[in-house]
Short mmCIF file of C-alpha atoms in Angstrom, two decimals:
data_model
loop_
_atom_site.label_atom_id
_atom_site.label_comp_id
_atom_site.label_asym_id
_atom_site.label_seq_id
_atom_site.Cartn_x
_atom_site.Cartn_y
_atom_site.Cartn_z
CA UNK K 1316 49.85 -20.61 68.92
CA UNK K 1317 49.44 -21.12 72.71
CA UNK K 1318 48.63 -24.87 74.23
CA UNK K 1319 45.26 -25.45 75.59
CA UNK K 1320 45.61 -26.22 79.02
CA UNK K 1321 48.05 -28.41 80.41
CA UNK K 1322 47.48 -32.35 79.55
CA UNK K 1323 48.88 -34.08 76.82
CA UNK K 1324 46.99 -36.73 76.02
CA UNK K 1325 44.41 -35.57 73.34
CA UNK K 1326 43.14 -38.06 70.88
CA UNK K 1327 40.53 -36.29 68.80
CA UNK K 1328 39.17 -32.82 68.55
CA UNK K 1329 36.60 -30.35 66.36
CA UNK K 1330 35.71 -26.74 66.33
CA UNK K 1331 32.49 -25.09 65.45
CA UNK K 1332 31.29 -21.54 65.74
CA UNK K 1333 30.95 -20.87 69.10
CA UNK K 1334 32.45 -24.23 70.98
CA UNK K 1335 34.71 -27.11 71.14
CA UNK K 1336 34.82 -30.96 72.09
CA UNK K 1337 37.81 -32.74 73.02
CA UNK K 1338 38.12 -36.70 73.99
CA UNK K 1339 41.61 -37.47 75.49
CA UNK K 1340 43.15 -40.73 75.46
CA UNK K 1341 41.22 -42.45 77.87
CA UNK K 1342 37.94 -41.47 76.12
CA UNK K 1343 36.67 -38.64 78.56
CA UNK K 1344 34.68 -35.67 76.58
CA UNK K 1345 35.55 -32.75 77.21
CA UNK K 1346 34.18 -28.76 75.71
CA UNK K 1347 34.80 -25.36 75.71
CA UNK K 1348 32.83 -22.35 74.72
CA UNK K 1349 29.18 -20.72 74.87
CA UNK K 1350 27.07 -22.18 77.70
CA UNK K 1351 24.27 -22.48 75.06
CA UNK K 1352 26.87 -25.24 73.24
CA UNK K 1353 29.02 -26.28 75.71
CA UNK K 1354 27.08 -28.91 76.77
CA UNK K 1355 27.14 -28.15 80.75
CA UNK K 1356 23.64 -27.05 81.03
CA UNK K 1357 24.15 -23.99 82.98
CA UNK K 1358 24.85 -20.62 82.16
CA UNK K 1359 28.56 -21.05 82.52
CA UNK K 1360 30.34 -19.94 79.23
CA UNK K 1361 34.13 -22.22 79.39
CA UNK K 1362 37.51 -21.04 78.31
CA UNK K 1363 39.63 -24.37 78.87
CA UNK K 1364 38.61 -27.66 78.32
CA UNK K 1365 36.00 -28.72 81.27
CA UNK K 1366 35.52 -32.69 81.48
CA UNK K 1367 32.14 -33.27 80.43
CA UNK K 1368 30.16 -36.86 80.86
CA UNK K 1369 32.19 -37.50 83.73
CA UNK K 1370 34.20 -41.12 83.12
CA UNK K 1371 32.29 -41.98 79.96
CA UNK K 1372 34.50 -42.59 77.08
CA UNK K 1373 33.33 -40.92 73.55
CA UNK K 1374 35.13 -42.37 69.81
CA UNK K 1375 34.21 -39.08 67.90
CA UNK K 1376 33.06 -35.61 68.48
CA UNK K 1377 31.67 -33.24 66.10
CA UNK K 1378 30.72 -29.37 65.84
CA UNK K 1379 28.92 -27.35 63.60
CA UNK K 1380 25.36 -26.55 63.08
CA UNK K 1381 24.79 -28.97 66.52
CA UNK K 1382 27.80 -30.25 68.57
CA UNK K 1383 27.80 -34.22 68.12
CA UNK K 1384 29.38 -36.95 70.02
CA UNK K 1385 29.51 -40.94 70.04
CA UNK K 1386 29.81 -42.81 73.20
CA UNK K 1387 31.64 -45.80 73.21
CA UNK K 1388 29.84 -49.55 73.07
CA UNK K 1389 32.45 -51.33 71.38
CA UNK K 1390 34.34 -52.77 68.66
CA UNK K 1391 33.54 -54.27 65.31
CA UNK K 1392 35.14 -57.41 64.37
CA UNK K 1393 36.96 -56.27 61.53
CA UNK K 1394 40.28 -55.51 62.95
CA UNK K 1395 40.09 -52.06 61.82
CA UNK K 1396 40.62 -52.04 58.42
CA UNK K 1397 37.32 -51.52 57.34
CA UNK K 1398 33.77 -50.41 58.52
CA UNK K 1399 32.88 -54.06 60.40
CA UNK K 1400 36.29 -53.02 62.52
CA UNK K 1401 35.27 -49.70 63.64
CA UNK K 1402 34.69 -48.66 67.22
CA UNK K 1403 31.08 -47.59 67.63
CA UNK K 1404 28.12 -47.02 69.99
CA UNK K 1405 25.29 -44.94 70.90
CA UNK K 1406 24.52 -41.35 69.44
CA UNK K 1407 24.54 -37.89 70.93
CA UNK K 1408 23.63 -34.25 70.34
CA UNK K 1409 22.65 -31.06 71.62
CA UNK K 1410 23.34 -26.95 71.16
CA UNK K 1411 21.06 -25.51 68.35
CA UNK K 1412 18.00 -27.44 67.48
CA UNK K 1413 16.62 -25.22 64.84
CA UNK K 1414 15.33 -27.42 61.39
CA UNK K 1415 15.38 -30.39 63.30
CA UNK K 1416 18.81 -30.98 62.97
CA UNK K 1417 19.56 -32.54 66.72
CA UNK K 1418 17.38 -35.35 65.54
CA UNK K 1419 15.18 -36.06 67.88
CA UNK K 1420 11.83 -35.45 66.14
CA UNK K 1421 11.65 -31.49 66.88
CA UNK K 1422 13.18 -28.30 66.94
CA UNK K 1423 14.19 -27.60 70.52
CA UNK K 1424 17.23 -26.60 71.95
CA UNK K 1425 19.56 -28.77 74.13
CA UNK K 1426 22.09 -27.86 76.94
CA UNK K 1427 22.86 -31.01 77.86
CA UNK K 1428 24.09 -34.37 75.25
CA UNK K 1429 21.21 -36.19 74.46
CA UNK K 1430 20.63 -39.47 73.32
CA UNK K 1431 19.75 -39.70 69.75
CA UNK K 1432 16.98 -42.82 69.63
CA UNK K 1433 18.03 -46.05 70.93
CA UNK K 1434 20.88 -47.32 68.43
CA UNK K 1435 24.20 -48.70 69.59
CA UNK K 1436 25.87 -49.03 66.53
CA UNK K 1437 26.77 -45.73 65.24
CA UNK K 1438 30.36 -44.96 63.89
CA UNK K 1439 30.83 -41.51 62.99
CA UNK K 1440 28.98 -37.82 62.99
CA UNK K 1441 29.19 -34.88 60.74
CA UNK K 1442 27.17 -31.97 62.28
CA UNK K 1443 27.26 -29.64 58.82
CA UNK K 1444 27.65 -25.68 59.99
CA UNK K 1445 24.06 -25.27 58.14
CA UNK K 1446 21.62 -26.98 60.60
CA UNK K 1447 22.19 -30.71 58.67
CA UNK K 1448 23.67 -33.29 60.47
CA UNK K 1449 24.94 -36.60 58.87
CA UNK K 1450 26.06 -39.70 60.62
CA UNK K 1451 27.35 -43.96 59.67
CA UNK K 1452 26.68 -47.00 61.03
CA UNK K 1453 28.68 -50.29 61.44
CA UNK K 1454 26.93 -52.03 58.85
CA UNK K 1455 28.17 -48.72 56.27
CA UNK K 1456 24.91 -47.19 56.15
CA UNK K 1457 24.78 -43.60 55.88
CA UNK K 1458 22.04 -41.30 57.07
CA UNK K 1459 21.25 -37.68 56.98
CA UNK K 1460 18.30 -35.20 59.09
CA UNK K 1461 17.97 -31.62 59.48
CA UNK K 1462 17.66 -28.49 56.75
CA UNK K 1463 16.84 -29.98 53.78
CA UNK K 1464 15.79 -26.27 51.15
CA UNK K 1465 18.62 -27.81 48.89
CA UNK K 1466 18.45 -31.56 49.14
CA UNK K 1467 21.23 -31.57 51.14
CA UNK K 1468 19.98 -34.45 53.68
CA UNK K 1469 20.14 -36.69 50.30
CA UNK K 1470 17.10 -38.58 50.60
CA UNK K 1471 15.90 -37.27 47.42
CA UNK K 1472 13.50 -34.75 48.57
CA UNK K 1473 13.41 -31.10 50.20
CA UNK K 1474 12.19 -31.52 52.78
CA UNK K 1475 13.55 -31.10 56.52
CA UNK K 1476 14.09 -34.25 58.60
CA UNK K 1477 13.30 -33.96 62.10
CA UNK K 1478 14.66 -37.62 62.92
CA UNK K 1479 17.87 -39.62 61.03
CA UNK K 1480 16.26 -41.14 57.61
CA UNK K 1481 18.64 -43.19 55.29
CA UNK K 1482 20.46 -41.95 52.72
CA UNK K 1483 19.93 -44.10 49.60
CA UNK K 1484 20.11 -47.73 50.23
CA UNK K 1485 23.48 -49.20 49.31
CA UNK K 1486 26.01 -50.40 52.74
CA UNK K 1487 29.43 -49.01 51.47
CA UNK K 1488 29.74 -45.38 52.75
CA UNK K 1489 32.37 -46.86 55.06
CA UNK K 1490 35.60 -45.47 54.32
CA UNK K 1491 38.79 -45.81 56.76
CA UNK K 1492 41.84 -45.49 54.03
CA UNK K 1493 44.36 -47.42 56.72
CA UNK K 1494 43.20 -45.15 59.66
CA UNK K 1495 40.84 -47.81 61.54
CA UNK K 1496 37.33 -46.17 61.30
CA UNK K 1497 34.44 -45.46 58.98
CA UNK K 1498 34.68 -41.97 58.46
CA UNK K 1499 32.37 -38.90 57.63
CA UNK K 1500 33.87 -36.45 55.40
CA UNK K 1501 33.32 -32.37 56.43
CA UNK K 1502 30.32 -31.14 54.95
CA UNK K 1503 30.31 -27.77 52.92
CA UNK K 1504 27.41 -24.81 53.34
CA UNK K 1505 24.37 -26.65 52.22
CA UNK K 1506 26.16 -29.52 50.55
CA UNK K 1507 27.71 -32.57 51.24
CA UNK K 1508 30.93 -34.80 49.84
CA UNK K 1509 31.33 -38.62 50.67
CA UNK K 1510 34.28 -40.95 50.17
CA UNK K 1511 32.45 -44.01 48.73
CA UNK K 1512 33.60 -48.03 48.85
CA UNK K 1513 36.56 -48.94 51.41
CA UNK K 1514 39.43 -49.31 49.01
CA UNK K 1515 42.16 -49.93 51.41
CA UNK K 1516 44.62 -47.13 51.58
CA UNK K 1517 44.21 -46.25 48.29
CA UNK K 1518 40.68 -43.80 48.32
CA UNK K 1519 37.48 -44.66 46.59
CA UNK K 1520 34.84 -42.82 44.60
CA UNK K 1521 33.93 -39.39 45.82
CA UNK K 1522 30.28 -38.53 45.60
CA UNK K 1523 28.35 -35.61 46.85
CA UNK K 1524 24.51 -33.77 47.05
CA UNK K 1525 23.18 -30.71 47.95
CA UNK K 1526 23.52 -26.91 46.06
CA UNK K 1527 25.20 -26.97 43.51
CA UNK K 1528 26.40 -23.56 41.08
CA UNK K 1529 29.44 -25.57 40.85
CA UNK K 1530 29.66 -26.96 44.23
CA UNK K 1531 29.70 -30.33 42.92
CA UNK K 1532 32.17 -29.92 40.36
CA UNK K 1533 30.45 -31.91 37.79
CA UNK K 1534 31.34 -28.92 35.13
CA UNK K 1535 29.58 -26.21 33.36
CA UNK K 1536 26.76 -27.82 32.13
CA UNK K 1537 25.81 -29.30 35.20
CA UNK K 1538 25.51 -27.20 38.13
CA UNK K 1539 21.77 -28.06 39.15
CA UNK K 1540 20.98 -29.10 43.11
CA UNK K 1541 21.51 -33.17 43.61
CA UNK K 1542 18.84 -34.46 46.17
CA UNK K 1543 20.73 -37.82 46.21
CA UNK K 1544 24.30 -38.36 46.57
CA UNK K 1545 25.67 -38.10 42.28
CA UNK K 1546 29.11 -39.54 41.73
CA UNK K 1547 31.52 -36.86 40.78
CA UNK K 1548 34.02 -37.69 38.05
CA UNK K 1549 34.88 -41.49 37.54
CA UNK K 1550 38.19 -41.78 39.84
CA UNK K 1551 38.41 -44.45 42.64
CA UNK K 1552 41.37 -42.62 44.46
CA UNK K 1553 39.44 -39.81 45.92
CA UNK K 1554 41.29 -39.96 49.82
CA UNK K 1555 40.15 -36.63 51.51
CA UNK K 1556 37.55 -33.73 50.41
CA UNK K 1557 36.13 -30.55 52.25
CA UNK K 1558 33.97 -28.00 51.66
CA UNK K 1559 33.33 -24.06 52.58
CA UNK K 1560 30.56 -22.07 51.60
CA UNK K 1561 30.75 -21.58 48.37
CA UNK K 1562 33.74 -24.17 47.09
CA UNK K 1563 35.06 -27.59 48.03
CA UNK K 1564 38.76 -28.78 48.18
CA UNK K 1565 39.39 -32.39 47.43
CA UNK K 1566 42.75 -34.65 47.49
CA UNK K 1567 43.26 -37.91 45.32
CA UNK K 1568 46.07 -40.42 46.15
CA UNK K 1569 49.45 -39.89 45.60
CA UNK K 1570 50.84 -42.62 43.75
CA UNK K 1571 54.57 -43.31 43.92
CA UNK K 1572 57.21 -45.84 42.94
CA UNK K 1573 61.62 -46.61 42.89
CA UNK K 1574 64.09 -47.78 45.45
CA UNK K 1575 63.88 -45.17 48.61
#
């Protein structure tokens, strides 16, 4: 391993075929990689971090199938131990916009971050490396757009959203497990796992939709598509899962007790 340039203060980052976001600790965006992703809009391809959005500061980043961002607005009132407490604000994409799956109602490429609608209150993004994109609100909302052959948007049908639609209709896709946010979990080829119901730091019910052959892991006798999210199992200590192409890794709560 060799470090990335010479500052110090990173605070989040994500890698996706072909580029890279950055936000340090003061919230600036920064990218490197393909001018086609890199979000510069010229023909510039970067091989350090360039700042990007000039003094703007940016709570997550995301990159996949489309590289994803969310510009700061503000701060929930929950103290950050739950979804109400999460920093959020307004949505952005661009890179790829094949299947819809920028979100802004058709299929064209974007050099440069683009608003996504008019929305302030966004929390997290997921940009799947299969052309669907998934992001949460404050309230703990959770909505999907994009390529949709496999139900993996989860709105219960196949076909491919050009704009975000709602997925299902419940508010508790929040999760934060102690670390301040409402988080998306990483999204698999074609499928999708989410940490349901904000159980303080000790996980919640893991559901997911999309292909399935086993994907799911809902056994043998199950391995059908799911166009809605389907509850996998019946433990309430799921804390992390991620997926691949054709498998997903999960990690339940390690439970521990006795003088230290």
């Amino acid at each position: 391993p060799v470090q990335i340039g010479s500052y110090t203060e990173w605070a989040r980052q994500d890698t996706g075929p072909g580029a890279s976001l950055f936000v340090r600790d003061d919230g600036t965006l920064w990218s490197t990689g393909a001018a086609a992703l890199n979000g510069h809009n010229n023909s510039t391809d970067y091989n350090v971090p360039t700042l990007l959005g000039g003094t703007d500061q940016y709570s997550r980043v995301s990159c996949g199938g489309c590289m994803g961002a969310i510009k700061y607005v503000g701060q929930g009132s929950g103290g950050g131990f739950g979804p109400a407490g999460d920093t959020y604000g307004t949505l952005w994409t661009w890179g790829y916009g094949g299947k819809g799956r920028l979100g802004h109602g058709n299929e064209t490429n974007l050099t440069v971050p683009t608003q996504v609608g008019t929305d302030d209150d966004w929390t997290d993004i997921e940009c799947n490396g299969s052309q669907t994109t998934y992001a949460l609100k404050l309230d703990g909302t959770m909505w999907g757009w994009g390529y949709n052959n496999n139900g993996q948007v989860g709105d219960g049908t196949t076909i491919d959203r050009w704009s975000p639609v709602q997925i299902g209709t419940t508010s508790d896709w929040g999760n934060t497990f102690g670390q301040g946010g409402g988080h998306m979990q990483v999204a698999g080829y074609n499928f999708m796992f989410q940490i349901k119901e904000y159980a303080g730091i000790y996980g919640g019910e893991l559901w997911g939709w999309g292909t399935g052959s086993g994907r799911m892991g809902l056994g043998p006798s199950d391995t059908g598509n799911k166009l809605v999210p389907t509850r996998i199992g019946d433990k309430d200590d799921w804390f992390w899962v991620s997926g691949g192409i054709n498998h997903a890794l999960g990690i339940r709560n390690v439970h521990c007790g006795g003088l230290l």
